[in-house]
Short mmCIF file of N, CA and C in Angstrom, two decimals:
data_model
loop_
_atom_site.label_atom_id
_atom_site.label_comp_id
_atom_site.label_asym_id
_atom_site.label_seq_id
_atom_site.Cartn_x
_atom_site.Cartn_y
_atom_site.Cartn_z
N UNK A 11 100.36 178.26 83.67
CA UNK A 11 101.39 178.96 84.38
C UNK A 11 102.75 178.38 84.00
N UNK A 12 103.64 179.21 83.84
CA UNK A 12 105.35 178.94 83.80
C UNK A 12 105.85 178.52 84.90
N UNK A 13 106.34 177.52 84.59
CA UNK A 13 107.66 177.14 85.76
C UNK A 13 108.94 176.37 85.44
N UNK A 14 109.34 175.91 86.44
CA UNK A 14 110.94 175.57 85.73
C UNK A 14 110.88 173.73 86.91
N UNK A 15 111.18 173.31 85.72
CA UNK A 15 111.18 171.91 86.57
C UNK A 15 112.71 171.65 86.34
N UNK A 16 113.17 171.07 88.09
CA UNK A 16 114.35 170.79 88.01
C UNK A 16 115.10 169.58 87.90
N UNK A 17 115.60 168.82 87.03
CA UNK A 17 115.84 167.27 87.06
C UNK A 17 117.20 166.64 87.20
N UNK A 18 117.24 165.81 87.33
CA UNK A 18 118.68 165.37 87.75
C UNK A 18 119.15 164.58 86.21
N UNK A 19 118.51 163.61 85.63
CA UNK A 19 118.74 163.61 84.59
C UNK A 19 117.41 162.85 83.98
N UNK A 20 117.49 162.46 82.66
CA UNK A 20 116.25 161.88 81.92
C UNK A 20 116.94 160.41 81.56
N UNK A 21 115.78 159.49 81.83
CA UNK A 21 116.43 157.84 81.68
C UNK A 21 116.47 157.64 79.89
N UNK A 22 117.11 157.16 79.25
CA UNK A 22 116.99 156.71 77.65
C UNK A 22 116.97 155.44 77.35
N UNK A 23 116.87 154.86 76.59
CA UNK A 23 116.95 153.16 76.35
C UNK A 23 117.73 152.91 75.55
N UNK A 24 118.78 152.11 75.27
CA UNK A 24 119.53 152.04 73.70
C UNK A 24 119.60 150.69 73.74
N UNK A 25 119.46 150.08 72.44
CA UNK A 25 119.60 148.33 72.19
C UNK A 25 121.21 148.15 72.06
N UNK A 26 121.70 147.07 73.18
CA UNK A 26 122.93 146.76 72.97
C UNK A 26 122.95 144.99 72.80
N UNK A 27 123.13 144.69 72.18
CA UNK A 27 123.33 143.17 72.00
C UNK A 27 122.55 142.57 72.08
N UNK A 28 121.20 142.94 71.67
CA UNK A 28 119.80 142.34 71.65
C UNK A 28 119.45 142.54 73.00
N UNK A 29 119.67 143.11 73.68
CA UNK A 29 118.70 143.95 75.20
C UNK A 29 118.72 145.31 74.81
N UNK A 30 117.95 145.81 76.09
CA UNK A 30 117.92 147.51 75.85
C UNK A 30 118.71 147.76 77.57
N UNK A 31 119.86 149.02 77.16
CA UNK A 31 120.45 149.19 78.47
C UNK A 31 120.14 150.46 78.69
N UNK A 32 119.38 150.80 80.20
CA UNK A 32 119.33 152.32 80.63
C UNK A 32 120.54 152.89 80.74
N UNK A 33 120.42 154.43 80.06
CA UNK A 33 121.32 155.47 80.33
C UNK A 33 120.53 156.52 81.65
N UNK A 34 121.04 157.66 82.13
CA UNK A 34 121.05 158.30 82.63
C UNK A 34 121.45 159.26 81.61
N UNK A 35 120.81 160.61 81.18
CA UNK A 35 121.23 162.00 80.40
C UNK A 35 121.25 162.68 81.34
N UNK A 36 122.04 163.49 81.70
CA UNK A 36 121.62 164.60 82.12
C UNK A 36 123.13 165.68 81.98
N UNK A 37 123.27 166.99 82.56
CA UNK A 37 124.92 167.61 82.86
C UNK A 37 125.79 166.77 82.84
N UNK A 38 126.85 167.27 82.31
CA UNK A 38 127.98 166.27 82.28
C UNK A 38 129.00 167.03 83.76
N UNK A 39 128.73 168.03 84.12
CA UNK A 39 129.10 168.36 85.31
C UNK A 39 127.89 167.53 87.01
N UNK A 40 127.13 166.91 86.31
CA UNK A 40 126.39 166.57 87.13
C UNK A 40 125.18 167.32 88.23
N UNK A 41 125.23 168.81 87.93
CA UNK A 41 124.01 169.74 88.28
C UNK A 41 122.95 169.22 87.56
N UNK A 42 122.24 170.15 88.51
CA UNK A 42 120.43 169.89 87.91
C UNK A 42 120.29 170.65 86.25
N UNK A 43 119.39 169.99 85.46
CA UNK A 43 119.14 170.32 84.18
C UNK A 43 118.32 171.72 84.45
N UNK A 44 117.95 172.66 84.32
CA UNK A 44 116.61 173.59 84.72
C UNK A 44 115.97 173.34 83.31
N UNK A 45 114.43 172.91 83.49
CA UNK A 45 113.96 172.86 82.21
C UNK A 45 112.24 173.54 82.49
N UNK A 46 111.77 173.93 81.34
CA UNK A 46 110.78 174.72 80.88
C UNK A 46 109.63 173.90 80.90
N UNK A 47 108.91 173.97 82.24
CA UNK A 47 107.54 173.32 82.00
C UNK A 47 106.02 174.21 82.47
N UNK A 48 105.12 173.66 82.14
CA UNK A 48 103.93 174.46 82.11
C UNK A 48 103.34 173.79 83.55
N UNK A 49 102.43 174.47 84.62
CA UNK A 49 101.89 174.08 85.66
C UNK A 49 100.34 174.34 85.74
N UNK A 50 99.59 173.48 85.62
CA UNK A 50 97.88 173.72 86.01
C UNK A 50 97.08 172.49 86.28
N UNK A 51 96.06 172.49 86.18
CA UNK A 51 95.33 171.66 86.80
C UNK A 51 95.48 170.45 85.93
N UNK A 52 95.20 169.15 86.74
CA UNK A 52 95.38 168.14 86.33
C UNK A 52 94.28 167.42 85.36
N UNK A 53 94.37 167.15 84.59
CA UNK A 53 93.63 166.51 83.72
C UNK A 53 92.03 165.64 84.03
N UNK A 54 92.63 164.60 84.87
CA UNK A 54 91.52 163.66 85.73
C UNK A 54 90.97 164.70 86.59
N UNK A 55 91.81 165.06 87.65
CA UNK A 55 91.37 165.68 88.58
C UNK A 55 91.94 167.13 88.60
N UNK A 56 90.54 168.09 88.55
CA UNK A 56 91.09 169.27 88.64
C UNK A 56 91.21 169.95 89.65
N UNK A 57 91.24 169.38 91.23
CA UNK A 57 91.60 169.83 92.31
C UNK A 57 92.94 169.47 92.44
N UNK A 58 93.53 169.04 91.70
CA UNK A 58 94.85 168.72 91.82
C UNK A 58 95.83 169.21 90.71
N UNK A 59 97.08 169.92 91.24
CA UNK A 59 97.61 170.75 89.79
C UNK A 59 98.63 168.98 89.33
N UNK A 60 99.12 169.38 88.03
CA UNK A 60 100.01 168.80 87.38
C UNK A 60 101.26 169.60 86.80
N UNK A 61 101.68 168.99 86.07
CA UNK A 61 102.81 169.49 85.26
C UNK A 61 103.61 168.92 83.93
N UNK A 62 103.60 169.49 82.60
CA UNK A 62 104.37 169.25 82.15
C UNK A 62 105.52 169.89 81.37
N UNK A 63 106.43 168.51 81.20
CA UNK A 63 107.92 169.38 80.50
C UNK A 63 108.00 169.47 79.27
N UNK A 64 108.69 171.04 78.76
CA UNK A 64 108.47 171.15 77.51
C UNK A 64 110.15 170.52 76.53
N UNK A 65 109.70 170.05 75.50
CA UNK A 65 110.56 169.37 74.48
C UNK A 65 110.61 169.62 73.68
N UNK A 66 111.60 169.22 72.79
CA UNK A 66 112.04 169.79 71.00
C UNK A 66 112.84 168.68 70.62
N UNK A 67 113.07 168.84 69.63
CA UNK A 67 113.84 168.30 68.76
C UNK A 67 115.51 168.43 69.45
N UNK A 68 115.98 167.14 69.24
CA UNK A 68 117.13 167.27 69.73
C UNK A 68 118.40 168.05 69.19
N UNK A 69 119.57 167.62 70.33
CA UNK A 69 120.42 168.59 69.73
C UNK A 69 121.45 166.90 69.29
N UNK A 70 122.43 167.30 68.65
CA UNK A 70 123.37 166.09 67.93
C UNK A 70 123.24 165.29 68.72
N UNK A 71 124.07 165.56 70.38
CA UNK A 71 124.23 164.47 71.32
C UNK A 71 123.01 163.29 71.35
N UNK A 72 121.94 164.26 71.91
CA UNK A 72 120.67 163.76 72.24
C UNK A 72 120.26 162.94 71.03
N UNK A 73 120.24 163.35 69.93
CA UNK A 73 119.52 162.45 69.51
C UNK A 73 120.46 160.99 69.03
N UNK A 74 121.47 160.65 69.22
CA UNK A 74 121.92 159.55 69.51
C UNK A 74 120.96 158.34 70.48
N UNK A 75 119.77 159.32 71.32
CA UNK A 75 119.05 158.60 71.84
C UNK A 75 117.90 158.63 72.20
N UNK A 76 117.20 159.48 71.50
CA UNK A 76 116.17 159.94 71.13
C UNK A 76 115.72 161.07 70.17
N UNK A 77 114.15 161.02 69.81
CA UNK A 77 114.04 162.17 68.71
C UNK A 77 113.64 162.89 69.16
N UNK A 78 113.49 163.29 70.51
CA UNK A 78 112.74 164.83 70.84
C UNK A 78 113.66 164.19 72.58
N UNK A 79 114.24 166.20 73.39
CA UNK A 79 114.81 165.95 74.28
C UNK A 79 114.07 167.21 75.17
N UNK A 80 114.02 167.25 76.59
CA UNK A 80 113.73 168.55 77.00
C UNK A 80 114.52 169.66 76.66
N UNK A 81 113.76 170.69 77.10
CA UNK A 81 114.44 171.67 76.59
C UNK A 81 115.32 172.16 78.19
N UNK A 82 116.85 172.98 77.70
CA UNK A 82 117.33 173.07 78.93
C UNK A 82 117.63 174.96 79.16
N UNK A 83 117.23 175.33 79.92
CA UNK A 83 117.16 176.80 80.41
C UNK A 83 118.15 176.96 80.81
N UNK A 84 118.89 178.40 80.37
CA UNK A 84 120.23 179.30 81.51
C UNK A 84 119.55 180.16 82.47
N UNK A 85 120.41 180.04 82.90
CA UNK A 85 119.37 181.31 84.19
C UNK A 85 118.62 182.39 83.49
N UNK A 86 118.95 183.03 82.54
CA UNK A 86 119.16 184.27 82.25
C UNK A 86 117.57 184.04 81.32
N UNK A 87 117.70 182.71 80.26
CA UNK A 87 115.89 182.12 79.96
C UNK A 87 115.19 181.47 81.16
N UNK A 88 115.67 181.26 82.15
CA UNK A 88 114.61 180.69 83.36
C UNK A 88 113.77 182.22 83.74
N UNK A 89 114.39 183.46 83.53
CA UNK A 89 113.98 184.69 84.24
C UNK A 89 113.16 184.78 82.96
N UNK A 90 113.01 184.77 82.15
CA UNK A 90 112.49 185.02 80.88
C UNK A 90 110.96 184.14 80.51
N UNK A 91 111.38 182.83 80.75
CA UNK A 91 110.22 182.06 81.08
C UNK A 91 109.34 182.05 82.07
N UNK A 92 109.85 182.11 83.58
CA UNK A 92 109.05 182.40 84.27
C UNK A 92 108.10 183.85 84.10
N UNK A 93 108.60 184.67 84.05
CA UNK A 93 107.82 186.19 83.52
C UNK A 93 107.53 186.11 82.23
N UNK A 94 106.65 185.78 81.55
CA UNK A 94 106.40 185.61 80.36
C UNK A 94 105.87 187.08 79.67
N UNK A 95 105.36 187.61 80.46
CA UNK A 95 104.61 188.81 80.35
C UNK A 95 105.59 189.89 79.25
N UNK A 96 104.86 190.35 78.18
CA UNK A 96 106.06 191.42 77.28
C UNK A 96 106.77 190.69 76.54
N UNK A 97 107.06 189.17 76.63
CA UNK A 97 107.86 188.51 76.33
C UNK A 97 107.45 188.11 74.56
N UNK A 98 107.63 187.74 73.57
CA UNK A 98 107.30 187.68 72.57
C UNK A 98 107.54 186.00 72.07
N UNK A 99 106.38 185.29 71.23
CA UNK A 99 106.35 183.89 71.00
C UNK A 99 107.65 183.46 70.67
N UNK A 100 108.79 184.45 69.58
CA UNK A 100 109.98 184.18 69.37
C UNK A 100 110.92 184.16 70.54
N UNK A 101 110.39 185.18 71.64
CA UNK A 101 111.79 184.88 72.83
C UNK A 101 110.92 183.71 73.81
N UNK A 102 110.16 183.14 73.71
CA UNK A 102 109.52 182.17 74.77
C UNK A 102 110.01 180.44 74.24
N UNK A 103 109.93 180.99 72.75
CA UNK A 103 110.53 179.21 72.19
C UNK A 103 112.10 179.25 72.61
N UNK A 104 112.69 180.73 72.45
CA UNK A 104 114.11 180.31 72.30
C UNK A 104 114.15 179.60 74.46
N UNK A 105 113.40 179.66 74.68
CA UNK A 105 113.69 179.55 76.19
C UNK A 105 113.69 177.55 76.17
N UNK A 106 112.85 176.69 74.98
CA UNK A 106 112.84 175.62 75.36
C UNK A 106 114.22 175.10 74.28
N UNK A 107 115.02 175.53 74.61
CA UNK A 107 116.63 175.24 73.65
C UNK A 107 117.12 174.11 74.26
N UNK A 108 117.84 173.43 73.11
CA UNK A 108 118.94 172.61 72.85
C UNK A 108 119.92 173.02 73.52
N UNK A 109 121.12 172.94 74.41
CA UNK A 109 122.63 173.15 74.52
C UNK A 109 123.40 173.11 73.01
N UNK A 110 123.87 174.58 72.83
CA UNK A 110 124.21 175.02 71.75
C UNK A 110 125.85 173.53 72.05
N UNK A 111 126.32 173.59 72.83
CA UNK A 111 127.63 173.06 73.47
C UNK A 111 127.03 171.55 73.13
N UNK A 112 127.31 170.19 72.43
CA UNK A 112 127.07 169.33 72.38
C UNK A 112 127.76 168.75 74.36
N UNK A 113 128.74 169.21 74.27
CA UNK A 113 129.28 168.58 75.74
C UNK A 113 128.86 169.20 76.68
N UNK A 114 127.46 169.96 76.73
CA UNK A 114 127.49 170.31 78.13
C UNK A 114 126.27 168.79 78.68
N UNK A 115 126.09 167.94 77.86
CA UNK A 115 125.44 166.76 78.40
C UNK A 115 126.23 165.68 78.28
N UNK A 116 125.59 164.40 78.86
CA UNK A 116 126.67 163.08 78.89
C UNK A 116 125.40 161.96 79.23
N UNK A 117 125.76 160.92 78.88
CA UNK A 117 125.41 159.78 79.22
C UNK A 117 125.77 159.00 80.34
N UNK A 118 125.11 158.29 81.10
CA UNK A 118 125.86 157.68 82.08
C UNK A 118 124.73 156.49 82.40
N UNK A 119 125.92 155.43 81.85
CA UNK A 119 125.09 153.88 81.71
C UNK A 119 124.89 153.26 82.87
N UNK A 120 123.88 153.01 83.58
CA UNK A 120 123.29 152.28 84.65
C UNK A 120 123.50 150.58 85.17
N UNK A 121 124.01 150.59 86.27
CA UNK A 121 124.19 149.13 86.42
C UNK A 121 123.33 148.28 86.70
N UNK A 122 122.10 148.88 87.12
CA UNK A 122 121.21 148.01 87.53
C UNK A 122 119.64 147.94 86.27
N UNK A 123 119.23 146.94 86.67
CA UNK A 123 117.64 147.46 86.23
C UNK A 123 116.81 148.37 86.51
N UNK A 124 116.96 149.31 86.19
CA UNK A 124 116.12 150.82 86.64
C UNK A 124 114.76 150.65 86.43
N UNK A 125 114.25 149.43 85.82
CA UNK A 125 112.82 149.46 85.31
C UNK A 125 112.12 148.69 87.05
N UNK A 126 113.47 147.84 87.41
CA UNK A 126 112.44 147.07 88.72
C UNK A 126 112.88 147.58 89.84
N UNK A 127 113.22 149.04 90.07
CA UNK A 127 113.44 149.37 91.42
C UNK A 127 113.05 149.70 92.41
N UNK A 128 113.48 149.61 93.71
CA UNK A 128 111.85 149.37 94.75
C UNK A 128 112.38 150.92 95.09
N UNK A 129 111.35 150.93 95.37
CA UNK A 129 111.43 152.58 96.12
C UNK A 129 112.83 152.16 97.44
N UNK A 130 113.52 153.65 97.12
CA UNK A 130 114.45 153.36 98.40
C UNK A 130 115.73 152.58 98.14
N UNK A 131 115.43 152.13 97.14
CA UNK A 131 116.68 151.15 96.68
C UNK A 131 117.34 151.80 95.52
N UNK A 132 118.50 152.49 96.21
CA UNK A 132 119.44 153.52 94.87
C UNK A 132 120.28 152.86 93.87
N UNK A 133 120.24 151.42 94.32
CA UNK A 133 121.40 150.63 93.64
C UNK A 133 121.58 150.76 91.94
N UNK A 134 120.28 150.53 92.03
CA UNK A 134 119.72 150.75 90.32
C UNK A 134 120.30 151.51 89.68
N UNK A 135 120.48 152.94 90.15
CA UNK A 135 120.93 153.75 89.45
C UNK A 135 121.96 154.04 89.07
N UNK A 136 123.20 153.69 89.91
CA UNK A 136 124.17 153.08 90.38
C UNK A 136 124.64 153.42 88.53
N UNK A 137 126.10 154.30 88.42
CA UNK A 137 126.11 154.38 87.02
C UNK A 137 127.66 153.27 86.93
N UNK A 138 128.03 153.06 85.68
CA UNK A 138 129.12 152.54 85.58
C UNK A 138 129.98 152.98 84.30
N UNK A 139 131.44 152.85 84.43
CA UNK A 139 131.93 153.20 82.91
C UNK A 139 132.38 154.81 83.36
N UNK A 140 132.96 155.42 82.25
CA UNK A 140 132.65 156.59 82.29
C UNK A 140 131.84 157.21 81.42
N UNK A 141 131.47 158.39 81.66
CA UNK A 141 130.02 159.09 81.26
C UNK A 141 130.31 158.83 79.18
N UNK A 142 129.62 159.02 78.58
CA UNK A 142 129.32 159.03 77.13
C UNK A 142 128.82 160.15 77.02
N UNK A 143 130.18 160.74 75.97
CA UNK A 143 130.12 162.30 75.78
C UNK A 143 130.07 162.20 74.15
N UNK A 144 129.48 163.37 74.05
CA UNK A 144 129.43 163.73 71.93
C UNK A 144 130.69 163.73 71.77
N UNK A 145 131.81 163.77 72.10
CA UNK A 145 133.25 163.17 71.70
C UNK A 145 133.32 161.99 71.16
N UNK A 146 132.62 161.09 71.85
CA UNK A 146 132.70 159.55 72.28
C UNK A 146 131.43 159.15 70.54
N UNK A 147 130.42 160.04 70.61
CA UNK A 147 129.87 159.41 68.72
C UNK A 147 129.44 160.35 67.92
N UNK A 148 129.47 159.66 66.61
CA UNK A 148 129.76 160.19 65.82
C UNK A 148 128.68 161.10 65.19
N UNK A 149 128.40 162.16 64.31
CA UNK A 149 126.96 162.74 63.95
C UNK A 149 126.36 161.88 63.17
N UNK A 150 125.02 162.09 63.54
CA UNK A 150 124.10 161.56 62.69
C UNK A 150 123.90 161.66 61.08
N UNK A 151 124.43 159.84 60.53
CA UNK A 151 124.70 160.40 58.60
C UNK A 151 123.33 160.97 58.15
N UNK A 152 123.84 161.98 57.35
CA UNK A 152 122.81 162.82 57.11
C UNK A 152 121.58 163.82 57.60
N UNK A 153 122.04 164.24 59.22
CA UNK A 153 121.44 164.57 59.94
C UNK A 153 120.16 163.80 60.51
N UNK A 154 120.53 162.83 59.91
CA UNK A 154 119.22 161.71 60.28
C UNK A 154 119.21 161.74 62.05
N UNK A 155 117.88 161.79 62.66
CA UNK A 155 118.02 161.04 63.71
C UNK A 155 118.39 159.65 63.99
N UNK A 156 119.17 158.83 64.66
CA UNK A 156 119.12 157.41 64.41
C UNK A 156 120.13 156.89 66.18
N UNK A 157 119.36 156.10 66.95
CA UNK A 157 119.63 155.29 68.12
C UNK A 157 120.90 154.73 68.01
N UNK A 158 121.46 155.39 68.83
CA UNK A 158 123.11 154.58 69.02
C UNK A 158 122.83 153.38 69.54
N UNK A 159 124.02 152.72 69.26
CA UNK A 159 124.47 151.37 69.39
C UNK A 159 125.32 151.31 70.22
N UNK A 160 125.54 151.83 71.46
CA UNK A 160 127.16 152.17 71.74
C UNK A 160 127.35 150.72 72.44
N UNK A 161 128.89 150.85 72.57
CA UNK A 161 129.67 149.21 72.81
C UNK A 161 130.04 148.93 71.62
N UNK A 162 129.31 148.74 70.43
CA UNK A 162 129.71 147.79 69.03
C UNK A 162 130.52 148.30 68.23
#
């Protein structure tokens, strides 16, 4: 089954000075991402549904920090995905898209350790700086995918 999972943003890792520092991806307006995921029964247990999100290949921004990013839906492919029916394999992929707009995403570097946070405790997430926009680096030489460095 089609559905649309809604996220606030996706965590990334980037090596800065011999550590790895969490980002936060998500809108650079700070709304929910709407993204394209599949819903059915769970793997282990099939009395229980699951879910997963569908991904591609990134777009410039993204892959500054990874090689595959979710895919992000407009309303107009959320109606499209969810009703799949009539719909054709070519209009169902275009639904798990890249942001044609490198800036409609941003980075936003985390102050805390996001890896040890107790439930309940928001501090972690806690962003700092201002957000890291595809303004802010440069394209990938040669269309290569390749992990920013940012700070250096």
């Amino acid at each position: 089954h089609h559905a649309v999972a809604c996220l606030s943003y996706v965590v990334e890792w980037i090596e800065e000075g011999g550590a790895k520092a969490p980002y936060l991806i998500g809108r650079k307006d700070r709304q929910l991402m709407w993204t394209p995921a599949f819903v059915g029964p769970n793997l282990d247990n099939k009395e229980e549904f699951g879910f997963a999100i569908c991904t591609r290949p990134p777009n410039g921004f993204f892959s500054h920090f990874h090689d595959r990013m979710v895919g992000v839906l407009t309303s107009d492919l959320a109606k499209v995905w969810i009703h799949p029916e009539g719909h054709s394999e070519k209009e169902l992929l275009a639904c798990v898209r890249a942001p044609d707009d490198d800036d409609e995403l941003a980075a936003f570097k985390v102050k805390g350790d996001i890896a040890k946070r107790k439930s309940g405790d928001w501090s972690a997430i806690e962003t700092q700086g201002r957000p890291v926009t595809s303004a802010d680096l440069g394209k990938p030489a040669g269309g290569k995918v390749k992990q920013a460095r940012l700070g250096e």
